[in-house]
Amino acid sequence: MSLEKAITVEINGVARELSAPANETLLDCLRRHGQFEVKSGCEKGDCGACAVQIDGEAVDSCLTLAWMVEGKKVTTLEGLNDADSPHPLIAAFLEHGAVQCGYCTPGIMIAAEAMLRDIPDPTDDDIALALSGNLCRCTGYTKIFTAIKQAAEVLRAGGGDD
Amino acid sequence: MTDQEIPYRQAEANVVLRQVGKPLERTDAEGKATGRTRYAGDYTMPGMLHAKVLRSDIASGRLKHLDASKARALPGVVCVLTAQDLPDRLAATDMPGQTGQKRASTDRQILVREIIRHHGEPLALIAAETPAIADKAYDLIEYEIEPMPGVYDTEAALDPGAPIVTEPDNIVGEHKIRKGDTEKGFAEADHIIENTFHTQFIEHAFLEPEVGLAWVDENGVVNIRMSTQVIEHFRFIADALGVPHNKVRILGAMVGGGFGGKEDITVELYLALLAQATRRPVRLAYTREDSFVGHGKRHPFSVSHKTGVTKDGKITALEVKISADSGAYVFLSPYVLLYCAVAAPGPYRIDNVKIDSAAIATNNMYTSAFRGFGAAQACVAYEAQMDEIAKTLGIDRFELRRRNFMRTGDKTATGQTVESAIWADECMTQALEALGEKTAASGPIKIGRGVATYQQSYGRITWFHDTSEAWVGIEVDGTVIVRSGVTDIGAGQASALGQIAAELLGVGLDDVVIYNSDSAVTPLAGTTTATRALYMTGRAVHTASSNLRERLVAFAAQELDARPDEVDLANGQAFVPDDPSKSMSLKDLAARGASEGLERSELAMFRAPFTDPIDQETGQGPVFPDFTYGCHAVEVAVDTETGEVTVLKSVGAHDIGQAINPQAVEGQIEGGALMGQGYALSEELIYQEGKLVSPSFSEYLIPTSMDMPEIKCIILESRSGLGPFGAKGIGEPSLTPVAPAIANAVADAIGTRVFDLPITPEKIVRALRE
Amino acid sequence: MLREFELDMPGNLQETLARLPGGTLLAGGTNLLVDLRARREDAERLIWLGNIDGFRDIKIEDGRVIIGGGTTIGDLLRNPAMAEAAPSLVAAARVFGGQMVRNQATVAGNVCSGSPAADTVPPLLSLDAEVHLTCSTGSRTVPLNDFYTGFKTNQRKHDELVTGLSWAAPGPHTANLFYKLARRKGDAITVVGVAVTVTRDGDRCTEARIALGAVGPTVFRAKDAEAMLTGEPLADDLIDSAARKAMEESSPIDDLRASADYRRHCIHVLTRRLLKQAWEDAA
């Protein structure tokens, strides 16, 4: 067994200390520590189900080693669901029925949220580009695009803030 | 007679619906959108072991020896099971949940005892304290496989002297359909058009790989919580373990996609064996590669059509020859083949039909259920053939279809009278209209349009005598509970049941909680397959809710001093619409009822139509409860130099009888559009000597956000189906016409046809050169 | 599980350079971790490059673009100057993996992977980029054109780190284009990749570069085709002849994604189209 190391990381705003061996992916480590909203779909960066943000950038947690997030901020879907001000993406996905089996949803929200910070008024092409690493097999992406555009509108109007 | 003159049966016309038919937020949506929903892979238990399956990496061979002693000696390895450790029991591969029917003798070995018949066939099961130790044990199992000659295509499998994969002759299923007189029909034809169409192996590609957790409880019951479409495999698992049926319980969880790929037994058999052997909780999570090699695929089909038509486009005769690659084990191949044969004429009235079909064993991966279940492959052929006929005759493709569509009251090729609405024409008209103005071609970029219409069954084969149960109860505070074994594979199967109960009991969907997917504590509802969940279980919930409503209304009438026929239930109230003084809350009603000993729950069973099997020689007789009809239309751009295809517009129009939740219906149509687009253009499992050489999402290409156009959905409601409120089914029908519509659009764009899916850029370039 | 390995996480460039011998570089990890999981790679010690200060910086100095060894594909897309400073590279970045992989994969890692299907390489070759290598005793610069020595082999020595890549931003009257042909539009492995640069002076082409991906053991420049164009007005028939020449210079193979024959056909078509477009754009 590889040597375990304690890493200090902020997960969804909470300081945590996680113990992990060198060869553990961030995906496995987060799930082992109860972050089950991070999903495992392919473990090789093809599907995006495991997407999380590290310091605001969306990455595949299956292609990230746990040790790499030492001292960083990790955001999962749980982090977008702040009890006081849930992210407008969540309400928009619910309103437009953009969730079916739901397994790709956490990764898609993470990818979409990262895009919306870069591009507040995304075109369909912008959304397509931002989600091309998030496979969804249940929807045809149409409702997901609609929901993301609505969330963008809410955010531009200043919604979603405290 | 025209269709206007034939009254199809219609359910509850002109009823005002308060909950049903509304695009309500599904009961499962919030948990999923916030990440709080627990899927089967998110459950753990103290003391849990981690399992792994060792599989053959070649397709045909003899296991000379297998030695697990080094693996067993590794500290932390708790159990390694090989065929030698198992009694000589088999695992069922037949259709699950049939009632009163004899099971086909198609069972397979659980672990390889001697002969390996397909790539990925399991050799050993490992359970260890950690995943890392299980991985190490995997490497320590020593075995030797002697390769044997295999057979990898269906034609070769029928050659004299071909290796026999399934005794006695590699033919695992045959169906014949005979209607009218095809010789006479061809004699009446002005043209006879013959074409052969091929489809490929494809993968379900649900995002959640197979996963489960099993434990043996204090009563000696093997409990398995897992991702499955079919909790009623508990019986087959019990048979394989050699325990009574009531000693195995399967609990589901929200399923991360199924599409038929979680219809057969997957991890539950291995979990049960390991939990039984170790008496400890065991978790088994397939990797994506395990999933690619570990479950059955969609059958490749070869479908040949020979169609006789008059010069004005009336089809006079149809001969179809079908062969399907069933792979190394039978699984559901005979049924998939039957679906293809029955569907082969499409939604067209053809008086003279002759269909011969065979499913043939090879050493490829076994093939089984996949959304569309043979009927999808049939549609790829019959709708392409319609366009080819139109081209030969010089008749408009859509007009040709209109001249041949079945009407309500017509008989299918098997002689089954269709009693529901057949709105294929209306669906086609609306879908074409929704395509709008045609995009302009530019240089080498050609634009093409295509449609496909279809006839697709919903509900299982009627000689399975399918049933479904549900329980509906009202709590003393007026809230509602629905309990039913139905599995929810992402389409909102559970939520729809809540919407039906809410409608009939006069509450909001928020007031309903649904418990589902537990073979021990929820009434058995059958499988979530065959586009049957809403139809069957929806009817069971409808009956239970209606019976409960009747009792509540009668009691309310007493309380309100009114007649039962004056009382309505809505908005959480029991009331007399014409008399504002007579109303009480459901909460008070339920509490009063409870104190008076009123029964506040109902268990109901819904029975599909029961029939005897069709005649083996003629295929005559009813096969399915009913059919859905619709159309998908697309517009594509084809780069005639590189062969690249861009789908520009995609419209699904379907008569689904009655939408319970239109938003969920749109979800099915949009998802079908995606899956069908992948089927048409980019998805293909490549087997070389039976070995899957593309077991990942970087080689197996399902459409991404950059590949999909905006999908338009058109929902027509004839209220003529057998489901609740006249609903039909949409799960499979939404997929079926998409691939042929795209194939037809590509052919329209380039003026020639690619006859085998997927239509890759390279095939287009080749077709254009020829 | 990934196989076991040691994970070295040096905190700066000097430490990194000191530990290079015997280690395997872990940049974005989008290839290496996949290969480790698939057991195609058996590295015992990984050296993570994520703690080097300023390693992801993108600078434009005197018309020359310099990107750090840790610059990710996503960084290229987020930098507004890149659209003009490296049009073909931005086009490649847009069809490179998905958002998450783009945020992890580095340009240098993609270059060093040496895969003939590496999407950033045809654009970088078409921009005549240079590779900057550093070891604990010094630095050197190698033209990318000379960097590859064969299939997945290159000039980087085991104690060297690619600290950056640089190229001259295309000037006026220069067009720089890339097209990726794949079996799917989003996140797919390249079947054929073509990048071209055309510099135009009036009605003459003063310089042309054509780089081809996934049609040989390495990404390469079709120099014979380029030579046909230099100094000439790019009439349609000359463009077509050069595109044919580029096709002849390639040596594609049959694989799961496409046949060699189809790849050759597409090189001709795509090179012709891109040259024609570039010639018009450069006017």
PDB file of N, CA and C in Angstrom, chain A residues 9 11-12 31 40 45 48 52 55 59 76 102 120 136-137 146 162:
ATOM      1  N   VAL A   9      -7.691  20.471   2.735  1.00  0.00           N
ATOM      2  CA  VAL A   9      -8.405  20.960   1.559  1.00  0.00           C
ATOM      3  C   VAL A   9      -9.721  21.563   2.021  1.00  0.00           C
ATOM      4  N   ILE A  11     -13.445  21.782   1.170  1.00  0.00           N
ATOM      5  CA  ILE A  11     -14.455  21.174   0.303  1.00  0.00           C
ATOM      6  C   ILE A  11     -15.778  21.887   0.523  1.00  0.00           C
ATOM      7  N   ASN A  12     -16.249  22.507  -0.519  1.00  0.00           N
ATOM      8  CA  ASN A  12     -17.519  23.246  -0.462  1.00  0.00           C
ATOM      9  C   ASN A  12     -17.554  24.207   0.730  1.00  0.00           C
ATOM     10  N   ARG A  31     -15.289  10.359  -2.672  1.00  0.00           N
ATOM     11  CA  ARG A  31     -16.390   9.425  -2.403  1.00  0.00           C
ATOM     12  C   ARG A  31     -16.134   8.663  -1.098  1.00  0.00           C
ATOM     13  N   SER A  40     -18.836   8.285 -10.488  1.00  0.00           N
ATOM     14  CA  SER A  40     -17.825   7.605 -11.291  1.00  0.00           C
ATOM     15  C   SER A  40     -18.491   7.027 -12.534  1.00  0.00           C
ATOM     16  N   GLY A  45     -11.693  10.139 -17.994  1.00  0.00           N
ATOM     17  CA  GLY A  45     -11.853  11.479 -18.551  1.00  0.00           C
ATOM     18  C   GLY A  45     -12.706  11.552 -19.797  1.00  0.00           C
ATOM     19  N   GLY A  48     -17.153  12.860 -17.836  1.00  0.00           N
ATOM     20  CA  GLY A  48     -17.445  14.063 -17.061  1.00  0.00           C
ATOM     21  C   GLY A  48     -18.354  13.883 -15.851  1.00  0.00           C
ATOM     22  N   VAL A  52     -15.476  18.076 -10.832  1.00  0.00           N
ATOM     23  CA  VAL A  52     -15.522  18.959  -9.665  1.00  0.00           C
ATOM     24  C   VAL A  52     -14.739  20.213 -10.067  1.00  0.00           C
ATOM     25  N   ASP A  55     -10.322  25.267  -7.198  1.00  0.00           N
ATOM     26  CA  ASP A  55     -10.163  26.721  -7.261  1.00  0.00           C
ATOM     27  C   ASP A  55     -10.971  27.307  -8.415  1.00  0.00           C
ATOM     28  N   VAL A  59     -12.598  20.238 -13.439  1.00  0.00           N
ATOM     29  CA  VAL A  59     -11.659  19.173 -13.831  1.00  0.00           C
ATOM     30  C   VAL A  59     -12.356  17.828 -13.626  1.00  0.00           C
ATOM     31  N   THR A  76     -17.994  20.724  -5.268  1.00  0.00           N
ATOM     32  CA  THR A  76     -18.812  19.688  -5.895  1.00  0.00           C
ATOM     33  C   THR A  76     -20.227  20.250  -6.030  1.00  0.00           C
ATOM     34  N   GLY A 102     -30.197  11.370 -13.887  1.00  0.00           N
ATOM     35  CA  GLY A 102     -29.522  12.203 -12.897  1.00  0.00           C
ATOM     36  C   GLY A 102     -28.065  11.884 -12.662  1.00  0.00           C
ATOM     37  N   PRO A 120     -21.068  35.009 -19.147  1.00  0.00           N
ATOM     38  CA  PRO A 120     -22.366  35.215 -18.481  1.00  0.00           C
ATOM     39  C   PRO A 120     -23.561  35.098 -19.433  1.00  0.00           C
ATOM     40  N   CYS A 136     -24.245  12.649 -21.644  1.00  0.00           N
ATOM     41  CA  CYS A 136     -25.565  12.386 -21.081  1.00  0.00           C
ATOM     42  C   CYS A 136     -26.242  11.427 -22.040  1.00  0.00           C
ATOM     43  N   ARG A 137     -26.805  10.354 -21.542  1.00  0.00           N
ATOM     44  CA  ARG A 137     -27.418   9.366 -22.421  1.00  0.00           C
ATOM     45  C   ARG A 137     -28.942   9.425 -22.385  1.00  0.00           C
ATOM     46  N   THR A 146     -31.540  24.716 -22.381  1.00  0.00           N
ATOM     47  CA  THR A 146     -32.584  25.685 -21.991  1.00  0.00           C
ATOM     48  C   THR A 146     -32.391  26.099 -20.539  1.00  0.00           C
ATOM     49  N   ASP A 162     -26.875  36.520  -2.377  1.00  0.00           N
ATOM     50  CA  ASP A 162     -27.563  36.526  -1.080  1.00  0.00           C
ATOM     51  C   ASP A 162     -28.533  37.698  -0.990  1.00  0.00           C
TER      52      ASP A 162
END
